[in-house]
PDB file of C-alpha atoms in Angstrom:
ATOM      1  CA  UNK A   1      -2.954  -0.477 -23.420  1.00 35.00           C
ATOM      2  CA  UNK A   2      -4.833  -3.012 -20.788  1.00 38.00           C
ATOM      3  CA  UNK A   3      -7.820  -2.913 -23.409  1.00 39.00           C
ATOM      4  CA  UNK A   4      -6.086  -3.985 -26.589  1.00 37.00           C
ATOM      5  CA  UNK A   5      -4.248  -6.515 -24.964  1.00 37.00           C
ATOM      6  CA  UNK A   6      -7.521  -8.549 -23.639  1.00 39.00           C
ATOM      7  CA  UNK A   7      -9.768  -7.181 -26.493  1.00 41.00           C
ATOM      8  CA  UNK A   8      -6.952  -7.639 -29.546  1.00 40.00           C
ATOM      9  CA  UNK A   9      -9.035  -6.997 -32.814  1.00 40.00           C
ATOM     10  CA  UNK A  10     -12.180  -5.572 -31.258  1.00 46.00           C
ATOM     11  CA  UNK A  11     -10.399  -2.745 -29.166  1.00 46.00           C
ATOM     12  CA  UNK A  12     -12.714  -0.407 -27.263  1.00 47.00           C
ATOM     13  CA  UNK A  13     -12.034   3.565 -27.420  1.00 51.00           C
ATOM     14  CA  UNK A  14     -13.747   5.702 -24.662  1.00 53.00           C
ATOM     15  CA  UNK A  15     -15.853   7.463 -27.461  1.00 55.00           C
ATOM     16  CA  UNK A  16     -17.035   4.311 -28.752  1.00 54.00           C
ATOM     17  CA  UNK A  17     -18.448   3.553 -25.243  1.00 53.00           C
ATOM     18  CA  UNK A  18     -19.736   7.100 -25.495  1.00 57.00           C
ATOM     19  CA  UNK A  19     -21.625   5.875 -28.777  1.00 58.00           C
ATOM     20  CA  UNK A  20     -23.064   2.472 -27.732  1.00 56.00           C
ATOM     21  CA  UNK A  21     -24.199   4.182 -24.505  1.00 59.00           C
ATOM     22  CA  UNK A  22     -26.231   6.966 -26.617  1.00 63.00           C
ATOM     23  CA  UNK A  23     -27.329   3.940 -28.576  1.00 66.00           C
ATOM     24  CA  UNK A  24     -28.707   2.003 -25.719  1.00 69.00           C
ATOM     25  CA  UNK A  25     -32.144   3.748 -25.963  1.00 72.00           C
ATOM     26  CA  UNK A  26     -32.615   1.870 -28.875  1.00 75.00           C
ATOM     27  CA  UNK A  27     -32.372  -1.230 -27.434  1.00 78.00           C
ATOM     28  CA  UNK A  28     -35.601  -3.511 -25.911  1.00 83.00           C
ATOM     29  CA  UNK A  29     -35.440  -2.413 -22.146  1.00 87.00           C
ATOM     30  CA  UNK A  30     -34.620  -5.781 -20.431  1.00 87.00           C
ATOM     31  CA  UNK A  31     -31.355  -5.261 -22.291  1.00 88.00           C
ATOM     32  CA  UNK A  32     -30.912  -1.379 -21.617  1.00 88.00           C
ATOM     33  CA  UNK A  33     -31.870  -2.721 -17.518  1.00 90.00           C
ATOM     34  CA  UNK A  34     -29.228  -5.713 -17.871  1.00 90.00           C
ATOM     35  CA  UNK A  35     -26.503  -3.414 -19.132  1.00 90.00           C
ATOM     36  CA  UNK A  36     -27.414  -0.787 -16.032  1.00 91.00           C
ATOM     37  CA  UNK A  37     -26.550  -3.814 -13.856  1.00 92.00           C
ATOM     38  CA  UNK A  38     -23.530  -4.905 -15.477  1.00 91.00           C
ATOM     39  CA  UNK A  39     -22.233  -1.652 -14.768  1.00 90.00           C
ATOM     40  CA  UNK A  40     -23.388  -1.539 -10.972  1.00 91.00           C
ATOM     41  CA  UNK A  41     -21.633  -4.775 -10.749  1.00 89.00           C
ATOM     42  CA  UNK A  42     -18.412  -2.958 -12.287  1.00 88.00           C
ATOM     43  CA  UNK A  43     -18.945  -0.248  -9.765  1.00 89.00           C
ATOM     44  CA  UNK A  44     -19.371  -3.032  -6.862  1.00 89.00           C
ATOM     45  CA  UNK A  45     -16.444  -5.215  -7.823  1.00 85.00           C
ATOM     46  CA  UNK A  46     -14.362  -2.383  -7.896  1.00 86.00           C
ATOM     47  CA  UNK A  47     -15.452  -1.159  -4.470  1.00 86.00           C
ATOM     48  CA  UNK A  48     -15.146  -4.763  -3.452  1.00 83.00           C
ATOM     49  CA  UNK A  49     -11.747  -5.002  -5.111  1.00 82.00           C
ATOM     50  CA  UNK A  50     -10.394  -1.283  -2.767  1.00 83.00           C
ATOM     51  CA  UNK A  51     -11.971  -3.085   0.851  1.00 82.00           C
ATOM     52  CA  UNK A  52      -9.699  -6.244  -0.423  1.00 76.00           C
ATOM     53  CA  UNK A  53      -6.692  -4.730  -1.507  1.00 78.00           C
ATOM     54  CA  UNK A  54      -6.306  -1.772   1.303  1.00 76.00           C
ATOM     55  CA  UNK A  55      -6.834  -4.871   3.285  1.00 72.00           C
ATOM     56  CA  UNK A  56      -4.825  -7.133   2.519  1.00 73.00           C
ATOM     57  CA  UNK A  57      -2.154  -5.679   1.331  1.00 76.00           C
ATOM     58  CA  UNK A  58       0.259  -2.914   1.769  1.00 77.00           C
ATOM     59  CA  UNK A  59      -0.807   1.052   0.919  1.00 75.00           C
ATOM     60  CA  UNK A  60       1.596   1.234  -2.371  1.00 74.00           C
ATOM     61  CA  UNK A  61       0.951  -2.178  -3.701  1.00 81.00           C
ATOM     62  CA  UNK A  62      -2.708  -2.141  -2.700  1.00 80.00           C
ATOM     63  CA  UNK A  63      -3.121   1.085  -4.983  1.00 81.00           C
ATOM     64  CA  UNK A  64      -1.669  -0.292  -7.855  1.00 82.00           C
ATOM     65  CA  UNK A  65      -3.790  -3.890  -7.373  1.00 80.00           C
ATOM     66  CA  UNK A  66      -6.798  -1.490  -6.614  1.00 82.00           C
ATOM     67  CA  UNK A  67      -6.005  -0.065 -10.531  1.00 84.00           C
ATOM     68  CA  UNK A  68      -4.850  -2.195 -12.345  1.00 84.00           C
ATOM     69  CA  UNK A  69      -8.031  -4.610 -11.099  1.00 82.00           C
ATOM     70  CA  UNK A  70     -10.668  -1.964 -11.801  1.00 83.00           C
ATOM     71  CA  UNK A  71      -8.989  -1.161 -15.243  1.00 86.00           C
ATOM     72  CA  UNK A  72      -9.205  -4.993 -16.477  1.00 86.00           C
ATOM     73  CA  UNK A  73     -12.494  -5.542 -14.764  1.00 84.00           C
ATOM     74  CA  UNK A  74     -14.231  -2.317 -16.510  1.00 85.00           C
ATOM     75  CA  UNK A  75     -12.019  -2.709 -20.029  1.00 87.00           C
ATOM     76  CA  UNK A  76     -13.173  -6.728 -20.151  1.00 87.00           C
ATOM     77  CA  UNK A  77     -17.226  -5.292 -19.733  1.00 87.00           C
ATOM     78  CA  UNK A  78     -17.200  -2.723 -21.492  1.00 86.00           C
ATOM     79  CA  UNK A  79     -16.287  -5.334 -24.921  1.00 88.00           C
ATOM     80  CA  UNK A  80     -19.212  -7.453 -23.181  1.00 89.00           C
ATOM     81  CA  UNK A  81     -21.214  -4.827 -23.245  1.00 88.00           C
ATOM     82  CA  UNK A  82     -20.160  -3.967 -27.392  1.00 86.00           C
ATOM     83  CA  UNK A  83     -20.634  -7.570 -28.151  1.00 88.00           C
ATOM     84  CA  UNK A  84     -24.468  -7.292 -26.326  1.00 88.00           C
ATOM     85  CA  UNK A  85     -25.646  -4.198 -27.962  1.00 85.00           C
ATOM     86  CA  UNK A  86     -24.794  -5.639 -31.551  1.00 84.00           C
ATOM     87  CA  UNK A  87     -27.095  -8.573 -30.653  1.00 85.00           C
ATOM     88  CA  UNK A  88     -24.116 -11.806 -30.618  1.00 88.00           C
ATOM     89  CA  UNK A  89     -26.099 -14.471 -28.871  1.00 89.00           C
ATOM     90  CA  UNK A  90     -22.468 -16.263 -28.201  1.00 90.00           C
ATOM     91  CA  UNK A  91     -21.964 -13.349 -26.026  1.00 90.00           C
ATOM     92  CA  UNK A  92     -25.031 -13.951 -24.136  1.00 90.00           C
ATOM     93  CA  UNK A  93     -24.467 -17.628 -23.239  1.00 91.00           C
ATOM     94  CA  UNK A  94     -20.557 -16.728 -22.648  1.00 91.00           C
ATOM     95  CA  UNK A  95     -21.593 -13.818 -20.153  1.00 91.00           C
ATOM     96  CA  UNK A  96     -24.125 -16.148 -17.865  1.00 89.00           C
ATOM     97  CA  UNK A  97     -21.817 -19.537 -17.842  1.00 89.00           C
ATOM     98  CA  UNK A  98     -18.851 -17.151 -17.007  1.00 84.00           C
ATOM     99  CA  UNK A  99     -20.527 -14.487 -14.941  1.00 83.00           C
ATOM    100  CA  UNK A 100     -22.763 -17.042 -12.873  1.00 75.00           C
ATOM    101  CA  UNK A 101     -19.456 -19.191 -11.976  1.00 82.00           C
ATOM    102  CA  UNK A 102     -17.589 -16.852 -11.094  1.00 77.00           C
ATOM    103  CA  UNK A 103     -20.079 -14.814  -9.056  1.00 70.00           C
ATOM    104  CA  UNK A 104     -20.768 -18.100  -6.945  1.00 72.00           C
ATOM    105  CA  UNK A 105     -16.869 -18.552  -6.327  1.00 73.00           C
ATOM    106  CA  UNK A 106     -16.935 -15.090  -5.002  1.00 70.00           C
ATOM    107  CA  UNK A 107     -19.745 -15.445  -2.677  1.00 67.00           C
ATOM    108  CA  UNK A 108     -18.368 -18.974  -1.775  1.00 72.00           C
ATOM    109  CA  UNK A 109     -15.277 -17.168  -0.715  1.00 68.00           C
ATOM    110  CA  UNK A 110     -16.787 -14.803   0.746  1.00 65.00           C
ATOM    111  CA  UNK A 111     -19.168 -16.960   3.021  1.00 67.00           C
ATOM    112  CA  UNK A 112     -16.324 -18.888   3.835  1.00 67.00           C
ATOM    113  CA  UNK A 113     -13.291 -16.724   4.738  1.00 61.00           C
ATOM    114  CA  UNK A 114     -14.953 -13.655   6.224  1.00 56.00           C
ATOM    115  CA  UNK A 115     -16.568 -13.110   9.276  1.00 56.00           C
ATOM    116  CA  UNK A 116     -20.076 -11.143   8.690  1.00 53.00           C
ATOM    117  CA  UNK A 117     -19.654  -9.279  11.792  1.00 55.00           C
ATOM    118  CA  UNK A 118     -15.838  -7.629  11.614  1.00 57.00           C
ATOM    119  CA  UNK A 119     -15.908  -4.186   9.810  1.00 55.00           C
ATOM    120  CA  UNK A 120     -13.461  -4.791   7.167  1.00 56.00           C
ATOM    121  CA  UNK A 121     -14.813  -8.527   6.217  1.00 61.00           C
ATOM    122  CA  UNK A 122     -18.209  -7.510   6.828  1.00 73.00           C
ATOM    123  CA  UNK A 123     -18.069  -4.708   4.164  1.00 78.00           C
ATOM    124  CA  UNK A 124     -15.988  -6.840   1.470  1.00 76.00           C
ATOM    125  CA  UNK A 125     -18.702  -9.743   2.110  1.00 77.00           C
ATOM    126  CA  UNK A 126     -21.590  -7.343   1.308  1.00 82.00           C
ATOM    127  CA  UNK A 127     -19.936  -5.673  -1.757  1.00 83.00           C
ATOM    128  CA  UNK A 128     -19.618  -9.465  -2.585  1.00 80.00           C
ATOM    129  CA  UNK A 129     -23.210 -10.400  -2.549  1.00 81.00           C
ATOM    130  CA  UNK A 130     -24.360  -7.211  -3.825  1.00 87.00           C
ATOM    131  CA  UNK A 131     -21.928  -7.855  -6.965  1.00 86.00           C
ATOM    132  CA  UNK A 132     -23.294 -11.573  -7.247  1.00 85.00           C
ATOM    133  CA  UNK A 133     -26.903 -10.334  -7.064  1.00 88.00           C
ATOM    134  CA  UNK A 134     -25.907  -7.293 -10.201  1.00 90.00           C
ATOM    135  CA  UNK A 135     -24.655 -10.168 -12.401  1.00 89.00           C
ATOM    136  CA  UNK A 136     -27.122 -12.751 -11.641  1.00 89.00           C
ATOM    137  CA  UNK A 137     -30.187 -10.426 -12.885  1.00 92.00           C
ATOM    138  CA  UNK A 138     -28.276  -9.204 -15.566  1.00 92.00           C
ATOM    139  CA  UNK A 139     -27.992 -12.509 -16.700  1.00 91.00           C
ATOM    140  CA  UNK A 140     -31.533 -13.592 -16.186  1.00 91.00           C
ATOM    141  CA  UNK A 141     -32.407 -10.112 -18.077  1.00 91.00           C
ATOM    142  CA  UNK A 142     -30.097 -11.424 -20.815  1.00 90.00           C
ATOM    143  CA  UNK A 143     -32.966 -14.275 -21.673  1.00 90.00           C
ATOM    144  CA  UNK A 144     -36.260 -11.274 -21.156  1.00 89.00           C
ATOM    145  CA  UNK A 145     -38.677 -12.262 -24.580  1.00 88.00           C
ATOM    146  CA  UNK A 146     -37.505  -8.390 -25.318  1.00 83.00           C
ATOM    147  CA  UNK A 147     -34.390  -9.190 -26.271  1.00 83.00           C
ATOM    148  CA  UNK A 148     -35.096 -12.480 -27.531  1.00 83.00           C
ATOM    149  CA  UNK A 149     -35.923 -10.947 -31.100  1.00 79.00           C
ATOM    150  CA  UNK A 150     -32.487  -9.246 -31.002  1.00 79.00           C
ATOM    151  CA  UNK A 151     -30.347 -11.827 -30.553  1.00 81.00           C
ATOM    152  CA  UNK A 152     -31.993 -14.214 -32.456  1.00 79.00           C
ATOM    153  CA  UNK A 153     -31.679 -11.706 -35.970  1.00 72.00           C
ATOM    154  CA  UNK A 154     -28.179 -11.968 -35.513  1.00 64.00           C
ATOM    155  CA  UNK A 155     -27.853 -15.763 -35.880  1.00 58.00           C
TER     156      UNK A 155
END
């Protein structure tokens, strides 16, 4: 239900992840390496996204933030990762500007609120860096002269 809402006309099945991810060997490698980190990140923000919510807030609501969060966060890159694999250059640019501004505001926050050396803060700060890190390479992977010839066919 959380995918159709936020994906409308391009709605994303499980199987059809299934398919694009037996398809990925057929893509240039920078992109096959770029979509590996797009899903650490998921992994990451979603670890990130437990620390803060078991933190933060109480057991019952924290669960629900906890899956609710993850569900949006994979549902929203797994269409990312559709749009990629077909080769939609407006998908590219769209996933850098959004995924590099975002990222920063994270580790901004993250810098700023939490104190490296408590447990709790200390753990939600790294998953917060390592997540920036995922996207940022992905990104920069995005722009590899492999996949250059793919996303300029689709034009």
């Amino acid at each position: 239900m959380i995918i159709s809402i936020f994906i409308n006309s391009s709605y994303v099945e499980p199987n059809m992840i299934l398919y694009y991810l037996s398809t990925l060997d057929k893509a240039p490698k920078s992109l096959q390496n770029s979509i590996y980190l797009i899903f650490a990140g998921v992994v990451l923000h979603s670890m990130r996204t437990y620390v803060g919510a078991f933190h933060f807030f109480k057991p019952s609501s924290a669960l629900t933030i906890f899956i609710l969060g993850s569900l949006l966060n994979a549902s929203i890159y797994c269409w990312v990762i559709k749009k990629l694999l077909h080769g939609y250059n407006w998908m590219r640019i769209a996933y850098t500007v959004l995924i590099t501004t975002s990222s920063l505001y994270v580790v901004y926050a993250a810098f700023l609120t939490y104190s490296f050396f408590e447990l709790p803060f200390s753990v939600y700060s790294i998953l917060s860096y390592l997540t920036f890190l995922a996207h940022v390479l992905s990104a920069i992977l995005l722009f590899h002269p492999d996949c250059e010839l793919l996303f300029k066919m689709k034009k």
